Coordinates of C-alpha atoms in Angstrom, one line a residue:
X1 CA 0.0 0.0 0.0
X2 CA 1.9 3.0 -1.2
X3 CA 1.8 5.9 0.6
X4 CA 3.9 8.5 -0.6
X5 CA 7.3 8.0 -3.7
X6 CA 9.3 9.0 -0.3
X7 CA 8.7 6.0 0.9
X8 CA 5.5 6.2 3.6
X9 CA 4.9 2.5 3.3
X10 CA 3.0 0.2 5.9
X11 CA 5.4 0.3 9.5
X12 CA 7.5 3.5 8.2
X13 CA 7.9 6.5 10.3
X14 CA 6.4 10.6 9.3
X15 CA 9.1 12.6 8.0
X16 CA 10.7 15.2 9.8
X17 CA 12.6 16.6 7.0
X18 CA 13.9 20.6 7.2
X19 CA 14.9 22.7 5.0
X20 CA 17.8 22.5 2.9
X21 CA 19.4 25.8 3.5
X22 CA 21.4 26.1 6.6
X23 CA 22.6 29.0 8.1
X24 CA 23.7 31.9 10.9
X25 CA 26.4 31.3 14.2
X26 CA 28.5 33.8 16.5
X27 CA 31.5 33.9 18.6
X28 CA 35.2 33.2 18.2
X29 CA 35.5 35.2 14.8
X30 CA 37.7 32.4 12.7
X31 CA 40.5 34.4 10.0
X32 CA 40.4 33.0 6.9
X33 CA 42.9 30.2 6.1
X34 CA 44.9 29.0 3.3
X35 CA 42.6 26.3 2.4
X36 CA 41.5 27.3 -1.2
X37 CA 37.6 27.1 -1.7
X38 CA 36.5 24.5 -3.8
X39 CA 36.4 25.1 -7.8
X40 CA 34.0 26.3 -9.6
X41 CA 31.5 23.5 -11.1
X42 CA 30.0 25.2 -14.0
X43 CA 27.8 24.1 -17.1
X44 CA 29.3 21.5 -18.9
X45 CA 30.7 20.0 -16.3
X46 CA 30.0 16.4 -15.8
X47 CA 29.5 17.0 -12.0
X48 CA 27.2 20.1 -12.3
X49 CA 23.5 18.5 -13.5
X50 CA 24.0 16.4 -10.1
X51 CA 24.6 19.3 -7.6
X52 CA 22.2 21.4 -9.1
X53 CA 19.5 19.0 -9.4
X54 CA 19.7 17.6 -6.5
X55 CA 17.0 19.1 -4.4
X56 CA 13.9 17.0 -3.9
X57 CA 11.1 18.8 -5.3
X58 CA 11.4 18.5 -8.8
X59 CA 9.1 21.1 -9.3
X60 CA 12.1 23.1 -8.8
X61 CA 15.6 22.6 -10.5
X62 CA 18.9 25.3 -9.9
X63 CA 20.3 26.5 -12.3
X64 CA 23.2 28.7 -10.9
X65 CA 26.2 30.5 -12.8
X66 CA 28.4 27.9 -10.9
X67 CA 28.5 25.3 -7.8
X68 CA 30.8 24.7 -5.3
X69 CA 31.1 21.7 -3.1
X70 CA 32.6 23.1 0.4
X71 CA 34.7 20.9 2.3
X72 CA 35.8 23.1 5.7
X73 CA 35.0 26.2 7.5
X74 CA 37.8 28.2 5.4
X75 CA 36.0 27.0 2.2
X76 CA 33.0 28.2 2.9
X77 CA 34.3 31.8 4.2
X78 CA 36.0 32.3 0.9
X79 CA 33.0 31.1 -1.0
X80 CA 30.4 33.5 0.6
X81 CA 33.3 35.9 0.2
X82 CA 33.8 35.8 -3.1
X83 CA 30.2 35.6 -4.1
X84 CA 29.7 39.1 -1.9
X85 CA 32.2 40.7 -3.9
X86 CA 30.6 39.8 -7.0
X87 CA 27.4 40.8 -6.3
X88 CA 25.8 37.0 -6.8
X89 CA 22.7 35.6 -5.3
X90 CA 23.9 32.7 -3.1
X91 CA 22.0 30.0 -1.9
X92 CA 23.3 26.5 0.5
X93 CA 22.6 23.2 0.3
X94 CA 22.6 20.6 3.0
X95 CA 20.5 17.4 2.6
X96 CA 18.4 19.1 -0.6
X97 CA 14.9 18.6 1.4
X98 CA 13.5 22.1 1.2
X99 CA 10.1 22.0 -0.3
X100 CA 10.4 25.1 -1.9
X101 CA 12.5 26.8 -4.3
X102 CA 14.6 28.6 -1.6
X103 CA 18.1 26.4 -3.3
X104 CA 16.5 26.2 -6.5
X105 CA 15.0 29.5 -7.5
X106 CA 16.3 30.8 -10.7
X107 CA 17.6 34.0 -9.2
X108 CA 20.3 31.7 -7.6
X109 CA 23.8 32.8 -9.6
X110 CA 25.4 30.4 -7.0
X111 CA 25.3 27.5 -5.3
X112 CA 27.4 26.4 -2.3
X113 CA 26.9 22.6 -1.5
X114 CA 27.7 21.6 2.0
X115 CA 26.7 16.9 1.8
X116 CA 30.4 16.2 1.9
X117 CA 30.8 18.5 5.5
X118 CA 29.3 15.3 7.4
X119 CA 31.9 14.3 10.2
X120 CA 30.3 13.5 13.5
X121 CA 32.7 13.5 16.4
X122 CA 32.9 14.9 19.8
X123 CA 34.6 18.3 20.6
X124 CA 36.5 18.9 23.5
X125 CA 36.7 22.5 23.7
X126 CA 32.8 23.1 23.4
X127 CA 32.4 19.9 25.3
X128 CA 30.0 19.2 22.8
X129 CA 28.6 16.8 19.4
X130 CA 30.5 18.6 16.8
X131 CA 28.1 17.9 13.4
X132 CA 29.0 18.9 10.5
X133 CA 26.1 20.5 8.3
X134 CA 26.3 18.1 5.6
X135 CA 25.3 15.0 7.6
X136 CA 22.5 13.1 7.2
X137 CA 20.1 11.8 10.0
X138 CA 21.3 7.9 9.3
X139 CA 24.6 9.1 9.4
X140 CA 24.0 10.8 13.0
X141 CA 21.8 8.1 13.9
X142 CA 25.0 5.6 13.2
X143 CA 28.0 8.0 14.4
X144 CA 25.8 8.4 18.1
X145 CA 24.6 5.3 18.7
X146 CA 27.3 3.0 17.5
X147 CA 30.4 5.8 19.5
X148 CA 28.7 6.6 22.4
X149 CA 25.2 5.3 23.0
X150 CA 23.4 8.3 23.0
X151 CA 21.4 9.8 19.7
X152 CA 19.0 12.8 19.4
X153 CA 14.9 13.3 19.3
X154 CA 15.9 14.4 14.9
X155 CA 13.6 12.9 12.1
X156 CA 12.7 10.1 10.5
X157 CA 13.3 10.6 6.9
X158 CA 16.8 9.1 6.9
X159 CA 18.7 11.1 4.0
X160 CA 17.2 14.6 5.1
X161 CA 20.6 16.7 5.9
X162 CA 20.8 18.2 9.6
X163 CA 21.4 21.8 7.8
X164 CA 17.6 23.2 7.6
X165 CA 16.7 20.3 10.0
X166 CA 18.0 21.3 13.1
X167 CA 17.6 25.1 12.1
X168 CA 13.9 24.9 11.8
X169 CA 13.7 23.3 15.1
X170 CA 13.6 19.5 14.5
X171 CA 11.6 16.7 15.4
X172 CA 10.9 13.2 15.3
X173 CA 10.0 9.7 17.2
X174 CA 11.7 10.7 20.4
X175 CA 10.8 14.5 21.0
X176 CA 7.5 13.8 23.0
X177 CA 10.4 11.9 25.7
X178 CA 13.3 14.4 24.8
X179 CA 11.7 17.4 23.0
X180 CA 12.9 18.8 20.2
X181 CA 16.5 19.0 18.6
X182 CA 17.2 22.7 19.6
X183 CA 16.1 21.4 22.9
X184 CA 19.8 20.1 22.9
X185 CA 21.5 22.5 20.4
X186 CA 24.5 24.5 22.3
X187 CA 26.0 26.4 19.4
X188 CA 26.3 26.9 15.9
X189 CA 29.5 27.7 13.4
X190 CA 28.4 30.3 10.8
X191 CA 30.0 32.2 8.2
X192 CA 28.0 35.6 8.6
X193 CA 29.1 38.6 6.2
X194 CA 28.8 42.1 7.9
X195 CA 27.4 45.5 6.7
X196 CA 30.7 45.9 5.0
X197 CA 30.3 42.7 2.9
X198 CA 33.4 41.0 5.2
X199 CA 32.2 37.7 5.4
X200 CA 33.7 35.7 8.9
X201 CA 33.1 32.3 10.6
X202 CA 31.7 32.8 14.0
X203 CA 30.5 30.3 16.5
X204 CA 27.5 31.3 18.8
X205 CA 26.8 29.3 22.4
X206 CA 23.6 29.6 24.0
X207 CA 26.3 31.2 27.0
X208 CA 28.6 33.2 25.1
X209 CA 28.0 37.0 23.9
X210 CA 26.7 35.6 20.7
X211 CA 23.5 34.0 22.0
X212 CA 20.9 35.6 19.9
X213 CA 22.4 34.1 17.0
X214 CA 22.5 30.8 18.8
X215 CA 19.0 31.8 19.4
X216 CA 18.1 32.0 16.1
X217 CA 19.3 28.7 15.3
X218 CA 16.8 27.1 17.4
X219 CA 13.6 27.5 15.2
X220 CA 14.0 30.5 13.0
X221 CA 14.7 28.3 10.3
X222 CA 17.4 27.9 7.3
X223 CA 18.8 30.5 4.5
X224 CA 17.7 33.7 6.9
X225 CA 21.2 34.6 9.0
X226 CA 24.4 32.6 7.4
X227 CA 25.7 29.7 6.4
X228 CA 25.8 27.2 8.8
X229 CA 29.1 24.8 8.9
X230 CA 28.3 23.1 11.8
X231 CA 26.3 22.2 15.0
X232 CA 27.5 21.7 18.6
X233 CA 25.0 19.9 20.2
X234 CA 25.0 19.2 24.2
X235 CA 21.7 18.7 26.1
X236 CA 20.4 21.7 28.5
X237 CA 21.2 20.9 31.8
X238 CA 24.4 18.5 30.9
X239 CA 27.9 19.4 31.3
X240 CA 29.8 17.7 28.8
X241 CA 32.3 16.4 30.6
X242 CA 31.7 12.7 29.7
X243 CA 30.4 12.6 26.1
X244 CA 28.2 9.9 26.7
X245 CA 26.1 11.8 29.4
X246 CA 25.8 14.9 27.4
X247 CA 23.1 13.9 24.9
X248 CA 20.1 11.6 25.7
X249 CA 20.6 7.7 26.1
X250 CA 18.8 6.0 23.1
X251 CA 16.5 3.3 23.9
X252 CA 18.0 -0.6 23.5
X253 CA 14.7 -1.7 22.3
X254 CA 11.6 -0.6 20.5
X255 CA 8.4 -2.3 21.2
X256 CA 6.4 -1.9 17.5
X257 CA 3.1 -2.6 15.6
X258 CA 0.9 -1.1 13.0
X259 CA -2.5 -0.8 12.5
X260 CA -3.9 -1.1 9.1
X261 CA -7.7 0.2 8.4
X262 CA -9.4 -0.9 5.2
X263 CA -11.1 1.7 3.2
X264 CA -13.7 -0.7 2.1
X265 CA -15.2 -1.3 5.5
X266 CA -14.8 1.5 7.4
X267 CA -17.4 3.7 6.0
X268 CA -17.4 7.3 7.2
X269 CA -18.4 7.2 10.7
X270 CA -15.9 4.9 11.4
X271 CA -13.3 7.3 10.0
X272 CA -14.2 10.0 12.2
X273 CA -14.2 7.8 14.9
X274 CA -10.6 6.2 13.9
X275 CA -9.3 9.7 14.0
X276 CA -10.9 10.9 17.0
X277 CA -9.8 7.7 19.2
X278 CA -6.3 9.1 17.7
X279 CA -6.8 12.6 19.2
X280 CA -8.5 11.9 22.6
X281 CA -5.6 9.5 23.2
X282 CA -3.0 12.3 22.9
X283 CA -4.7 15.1 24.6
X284 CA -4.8 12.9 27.6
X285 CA -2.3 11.3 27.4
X286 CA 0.3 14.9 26.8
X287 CA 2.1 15.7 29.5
X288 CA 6.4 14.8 30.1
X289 CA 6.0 12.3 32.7
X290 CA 3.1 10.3 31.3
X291 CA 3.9 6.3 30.8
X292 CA 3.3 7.0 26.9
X293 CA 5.8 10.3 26.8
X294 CA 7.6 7.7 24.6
X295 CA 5.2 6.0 22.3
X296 CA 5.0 7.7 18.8
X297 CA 2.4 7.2 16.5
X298 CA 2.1 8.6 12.8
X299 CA -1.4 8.0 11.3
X300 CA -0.8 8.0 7.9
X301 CA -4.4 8.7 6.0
X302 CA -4.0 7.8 2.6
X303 CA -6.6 8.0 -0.3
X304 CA -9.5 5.5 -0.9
X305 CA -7.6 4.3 -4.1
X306 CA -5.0 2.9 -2.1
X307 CA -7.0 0.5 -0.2
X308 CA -6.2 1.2 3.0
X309 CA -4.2 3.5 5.6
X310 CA -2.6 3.1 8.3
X311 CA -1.3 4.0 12.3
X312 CA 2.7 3.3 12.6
X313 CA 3.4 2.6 16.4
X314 CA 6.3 2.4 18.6
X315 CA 7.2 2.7 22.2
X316 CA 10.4 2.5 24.4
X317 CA 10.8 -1.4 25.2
X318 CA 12.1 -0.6 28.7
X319 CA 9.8 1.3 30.6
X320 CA 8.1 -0.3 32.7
X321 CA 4.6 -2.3 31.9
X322 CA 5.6 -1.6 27.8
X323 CA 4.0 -4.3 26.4
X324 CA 0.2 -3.6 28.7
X325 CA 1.2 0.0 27.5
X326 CA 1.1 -1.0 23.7
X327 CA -1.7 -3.2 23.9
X328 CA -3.9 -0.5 26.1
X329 CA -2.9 2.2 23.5
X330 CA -4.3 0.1 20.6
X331 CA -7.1 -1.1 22.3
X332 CA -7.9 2.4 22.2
X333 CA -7.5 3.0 18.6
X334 CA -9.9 0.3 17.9
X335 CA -12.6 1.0 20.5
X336 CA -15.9 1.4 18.2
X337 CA -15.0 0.6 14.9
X338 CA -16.3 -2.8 13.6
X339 CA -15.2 -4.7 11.3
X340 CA -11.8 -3.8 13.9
X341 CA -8.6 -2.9 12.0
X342 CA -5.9 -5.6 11.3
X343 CA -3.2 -5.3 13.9
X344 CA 0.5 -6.7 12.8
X345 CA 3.5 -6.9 15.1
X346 CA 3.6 -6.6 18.5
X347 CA 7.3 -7.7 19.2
X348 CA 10.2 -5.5 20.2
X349 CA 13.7 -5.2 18.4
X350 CA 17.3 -3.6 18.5
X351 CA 17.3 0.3 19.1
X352 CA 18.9 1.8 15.7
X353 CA 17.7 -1.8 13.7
X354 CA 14.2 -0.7 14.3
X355 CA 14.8 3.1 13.5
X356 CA 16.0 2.4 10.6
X357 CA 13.4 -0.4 9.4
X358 CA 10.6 2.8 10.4
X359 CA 12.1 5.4 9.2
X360 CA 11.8 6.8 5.6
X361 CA 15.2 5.2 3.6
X362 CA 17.5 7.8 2.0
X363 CA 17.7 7.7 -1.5
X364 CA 17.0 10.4 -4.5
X365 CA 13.2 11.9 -4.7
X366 CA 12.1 11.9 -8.7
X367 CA 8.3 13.8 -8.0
X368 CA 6.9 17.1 -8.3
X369 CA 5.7 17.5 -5.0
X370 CA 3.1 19.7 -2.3
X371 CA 3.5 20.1 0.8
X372 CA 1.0 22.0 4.1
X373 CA 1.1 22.0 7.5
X374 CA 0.0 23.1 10.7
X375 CA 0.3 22.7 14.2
X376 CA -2.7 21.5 17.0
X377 CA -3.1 22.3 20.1
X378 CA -6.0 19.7 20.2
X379 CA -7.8 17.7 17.8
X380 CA -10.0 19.0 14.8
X381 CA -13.7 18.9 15.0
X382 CA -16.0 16.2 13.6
X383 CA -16.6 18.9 10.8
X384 CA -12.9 18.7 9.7
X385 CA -12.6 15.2 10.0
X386 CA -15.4 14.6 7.6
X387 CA -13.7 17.3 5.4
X388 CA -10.8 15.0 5.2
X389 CA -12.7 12.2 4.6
X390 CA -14.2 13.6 1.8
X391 CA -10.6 15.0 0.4
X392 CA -9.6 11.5 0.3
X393 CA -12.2 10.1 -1.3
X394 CA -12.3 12.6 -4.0
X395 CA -12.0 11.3 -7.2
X396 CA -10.9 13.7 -8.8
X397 CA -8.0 14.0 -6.9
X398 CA -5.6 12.3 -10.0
X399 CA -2.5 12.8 -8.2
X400 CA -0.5 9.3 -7.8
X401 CA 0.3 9.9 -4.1
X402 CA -1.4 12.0 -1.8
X403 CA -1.5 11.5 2.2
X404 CA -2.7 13.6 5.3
X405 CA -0.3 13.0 8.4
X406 CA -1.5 13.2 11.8
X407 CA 1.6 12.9 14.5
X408 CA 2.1 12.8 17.8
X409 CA 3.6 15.6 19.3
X410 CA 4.1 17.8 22.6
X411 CA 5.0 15.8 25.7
X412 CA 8.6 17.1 26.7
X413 CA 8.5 19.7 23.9
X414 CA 6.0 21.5 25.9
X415 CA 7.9 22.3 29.4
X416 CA 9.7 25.0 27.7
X417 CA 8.9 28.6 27.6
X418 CA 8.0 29.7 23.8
X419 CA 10.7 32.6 23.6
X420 CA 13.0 30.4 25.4
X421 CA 13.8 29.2 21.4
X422 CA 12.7 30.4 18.1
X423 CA 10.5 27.5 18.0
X424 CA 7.3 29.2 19.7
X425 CA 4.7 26.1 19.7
X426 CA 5.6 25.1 22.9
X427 CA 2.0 23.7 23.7
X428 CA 0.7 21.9 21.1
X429 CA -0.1 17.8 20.7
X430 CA 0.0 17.1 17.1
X431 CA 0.9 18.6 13.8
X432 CA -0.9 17.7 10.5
X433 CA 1.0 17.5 7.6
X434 CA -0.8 17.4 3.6
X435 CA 1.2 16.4 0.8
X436 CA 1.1 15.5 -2.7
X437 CA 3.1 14.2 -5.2
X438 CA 3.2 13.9 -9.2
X439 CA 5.4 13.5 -12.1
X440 CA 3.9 15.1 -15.0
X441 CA 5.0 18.9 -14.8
X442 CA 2.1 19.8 -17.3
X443 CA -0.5 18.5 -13.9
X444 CA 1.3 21.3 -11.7
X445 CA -1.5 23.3 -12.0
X446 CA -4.5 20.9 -11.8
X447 CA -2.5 19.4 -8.4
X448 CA -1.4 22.4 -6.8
X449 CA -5.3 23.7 -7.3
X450 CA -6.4 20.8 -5.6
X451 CA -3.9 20.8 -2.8
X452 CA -4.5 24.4 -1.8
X453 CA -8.2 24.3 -2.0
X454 CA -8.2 21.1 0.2
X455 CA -6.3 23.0 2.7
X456 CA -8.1 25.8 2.6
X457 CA -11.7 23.6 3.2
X458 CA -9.7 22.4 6.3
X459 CA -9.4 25.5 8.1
X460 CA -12.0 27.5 6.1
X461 CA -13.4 28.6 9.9
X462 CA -9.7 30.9 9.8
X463 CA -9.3 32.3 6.6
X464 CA -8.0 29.2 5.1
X465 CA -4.9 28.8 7.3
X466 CA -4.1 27.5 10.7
X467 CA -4.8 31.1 12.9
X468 CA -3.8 30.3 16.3
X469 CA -6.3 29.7 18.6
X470 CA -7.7 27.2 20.7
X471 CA -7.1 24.6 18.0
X472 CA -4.1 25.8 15.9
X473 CA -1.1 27.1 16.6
X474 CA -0.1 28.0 13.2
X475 CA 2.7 25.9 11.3
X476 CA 6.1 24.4 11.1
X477 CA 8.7 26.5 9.2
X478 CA 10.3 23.2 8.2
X479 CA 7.7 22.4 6.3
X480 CA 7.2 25.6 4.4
X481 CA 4.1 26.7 1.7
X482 CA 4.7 30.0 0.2
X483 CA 1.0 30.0 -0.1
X484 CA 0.9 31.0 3.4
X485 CA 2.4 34.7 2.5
X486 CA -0.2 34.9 -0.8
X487 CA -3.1 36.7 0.1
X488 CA -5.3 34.7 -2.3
X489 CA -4.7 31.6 -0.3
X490 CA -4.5 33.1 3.3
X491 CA -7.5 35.1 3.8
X492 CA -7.2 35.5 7.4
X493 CA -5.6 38.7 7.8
X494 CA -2.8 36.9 9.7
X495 CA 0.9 37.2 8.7
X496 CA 2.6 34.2 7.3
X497 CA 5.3 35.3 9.8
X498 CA 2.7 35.2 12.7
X499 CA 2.7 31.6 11.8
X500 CA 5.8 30.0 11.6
X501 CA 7.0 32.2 14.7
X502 CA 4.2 33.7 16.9
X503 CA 5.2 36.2 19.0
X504 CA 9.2 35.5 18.5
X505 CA 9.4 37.0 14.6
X506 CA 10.1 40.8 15.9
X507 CA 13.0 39.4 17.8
X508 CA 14.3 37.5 15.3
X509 CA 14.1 40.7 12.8
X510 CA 16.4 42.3 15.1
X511 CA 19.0 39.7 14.9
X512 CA 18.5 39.2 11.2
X513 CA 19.6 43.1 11.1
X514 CA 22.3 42.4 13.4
X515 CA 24.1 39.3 11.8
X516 CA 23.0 39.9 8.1
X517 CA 22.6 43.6 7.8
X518 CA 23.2 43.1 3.9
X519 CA 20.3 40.3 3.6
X520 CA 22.6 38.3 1.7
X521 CA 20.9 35.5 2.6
X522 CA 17.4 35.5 2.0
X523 CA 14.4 33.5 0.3
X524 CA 10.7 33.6 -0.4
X525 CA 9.6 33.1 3.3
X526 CA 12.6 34.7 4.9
X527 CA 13.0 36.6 7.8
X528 CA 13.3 40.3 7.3
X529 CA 15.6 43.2 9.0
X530 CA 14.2 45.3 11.1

């Protein structure tokens, strides 16, 4: 049962993907060394058709003056350097997730690409997980585990590059224990350039006299301050004296199962009822210290054409009662719908075995692709839930893949204060993600039509968009829909800044005008100087 070209098939994990564009950092200013910056990959060039189409969204394909694959932090300061003095639009590439055409907009004259800046190793100075930009989740996943037993509460789309990732905020199977990734971010590595056009490397610590661009770096999101070389990351609270105590402790075992719901059977009724077993289960069950602060549950709604859809369920194998835990949760997910739901596994296995056998494999994306978002502070009304019911069973929905994502959120993400990072939903249970995918550039139109007028039925109540409020609590910048700045899509009065950021997008204005007072980085949802 296919569930998205990504690879959302039965007993995968939701996607926590980021944005490709990394960026921002403060601190020790770094001179520039004698390391040359990499050449100059222009047309013609047997290397240049895979760096600049290498971004995920085919909808969207770079076509810069010239590329430059950046190997260290002095190639990258002479890179952005170089490309000041010239006067050229620059854009970064991590993991080449970004939904949007922030990388691959044709205004781009250059293209910096960061996937071989991947190393993984433990810093002594910072006392801190030094990542390099370039690094993919399985390759974090691997480096943590397998050196020192610990890992972090990132993603589960394994190829997504920690760049725009951990910018955005992050997030994935383990935040409801551990929160979210900026919930262990200490610093950043950034090549900033000032209002003279003097590009520098920096590194900001949320303790040194840098922190608001270390702030900045927990939520507000890739392309907006710098270019990001690398990530120190040491949990809140931990010293970093002993590596293996300074980031969380990954599970040894995940207890698993999914629950598959036929389409043919379940009828309407039962729909809303699936759903709303989903979201009474995880408004009461929300808070840090409840037994489930570890189970994680994507449901994945798929269209009626595919036959079925499905819930993808896992829970920490060690704490105590897991298996009573698992079995109560489900019982819960079928309570009132008859014929019941096939249930399939049920048995626990290895830690990072089981991740990776959930999780969405890495591995090129060929589609033309949609994506729409929003945070909930609880779940959506019968109303809505019929309204998706009935976006799902449209027929004339021709798109090959199209899906509605319901996961589990909140739990330790919400004991912090919303200014205390960028990332401002700080009391929310779930986030809802829509996405379609295509092949056929000349269905752009007819899809993209259908997408937005889908979402807009969802939350026609607020203008077409997720207006915080008692329900919403806007959406997740690393999932990001232009739409949500376009007037003709969001009729609700409300900012597409207001959003992504709540009440935090003034402050992070000021530090956009403080650490890139030339805008030299900058996209179609970027954050703007004061």
């Amino acid at each position: 049962m296919p569930i998205s070209r990504r690879g959302l098939l039965a007993g995968t994990a939701a996607t926590g993907a980021g944005l490709a564009v990394p960026i921002t950092s403060a601190a020790t200013a770094s001179a520039v060394g004698t390391v040359a910056a990499g050449e100059k990959i222009r047309p013609g060039d047997a290397r240049y058709a895979d760096l600049a189409q290498r971004g995920q969204n085919k909808r969207f394909t770079a076509k810069p003056e010239y590329a430059r694959v950046i190997r260290s932090t002095e190639d990258a300061v002479r890179a952005v350097q170089e490309a000041v003095r010239a006067g050229k639009r620059i854009a970064v590439r991590s993991g080449g997730h970004c939904f949007e055409d922030f990388v691959d907009s044709s205004d781009v004259q250059v293209l910096l690409d960061m996937s071989t800046y991947d190393d993984v190793s433990f810093d002594e100075r910072y006392r801190a997980f030094s990542i390099g930009v370039g690094a993919t989740l399985e390759k974090v996943y691997k480096d943590l585990f397998y050196g020192w037993g610990v890992t972090l509460p990132a993603g589960g789309c394994l190829g997504v590059g920690v760049g725009g990732h951990f910018a955005g905020g992050g997030y994935g199977p383990l935040s409801r224990k551990y929160g979210s990734v900026v919930d262990h971010l200490y610093g950043v590595e950034v090549v900033v350039v000032d209002k003279h056009g003097r590009a520098r490397s920096v590194v900001a610590t949320r303790d040194n006299a840098h922190s608001d661009l270390w702030w900045a770096h927990t939520g507000g999101g890739g392309g907006n301050f710098g270019l990001v070389t690398r990530y120190l990351m040491r949990s809140a609270g931990a010293t970093g004296r002993e590596p293996s105590e300074s980031l969380p402790k990954a599970p040894s075992e995940l207890l698993s199962n999914v629950i598959v719901y036929d389409w043919k059977t379940i009828g309407k009724a039962g729909f809303v009822r699936a759903v709303r077993n989903f979201f009474d289960f995880f408004e009461k069950n929300n808070s840090a210290d409840s037994p489930y602060a570890t189970l994680y549950s994507p449901f994945i709604l798929s269209t009626a054409s595919t036959g079925g859809f499905l819930m993808s369920n896992q829970l920490d194998a060690s704490v105590p009662n897991a298996a009573g835990l698992l079995k109560t949760f489900t019982d819960a997910m079928l309570a009132g719908l008859d014929p019941k739901p096939q249930v399939y596994g049920g048995a626990a296995g290895p830690f990072l075995v089981t991740t990776i056998q959930r999780s969405i494999a890495a591995g090129p994306n060929t589609t033309r692709n949609k994506w729409k978002a929003g945070y909930l502070r609880k779940g959506y009304t019968d109303a809505q839930i019929e309204t998706i019911h009935a976006q799902l069973n449209d027929a004339t929905n021709t798109a090959p893949e199209t899906s509605i994502l319901l996961i589990p959120y909140g739990g330790k993400v919400n004991t912090v204060k919303s200014d205390a990072t960028a990332t401002a939903q700080r009391d929310v249970m779930a986030k809802m993600v829509m996405t379609m995918s295509w092949n056929d550039e000349s269905e752009d139109a007819k899809h993209l039509a259908w997408a937005r007028k889908s979402y807009a039925d969802l939350y026609r109540e607020t203008g077409g968009v997720p207006v915080p409020n008692a329900t919403n609590a806007g959406s997740y910048i690393n999932y990001p829909d232009v739409d949500l700045a376009d007037p003709a899509y969001n009729k609700s009065g409300v900012p597409w800044h207001d959003l992504y950021y709540l009440g935090n997008y003034p402050r992070l204005q000021q530090i956009k005008s403080t650490w890139d007072p030339r805008n030299v980085f900058s996209h179609r949802l970027a954050i703007q100087p004061a």
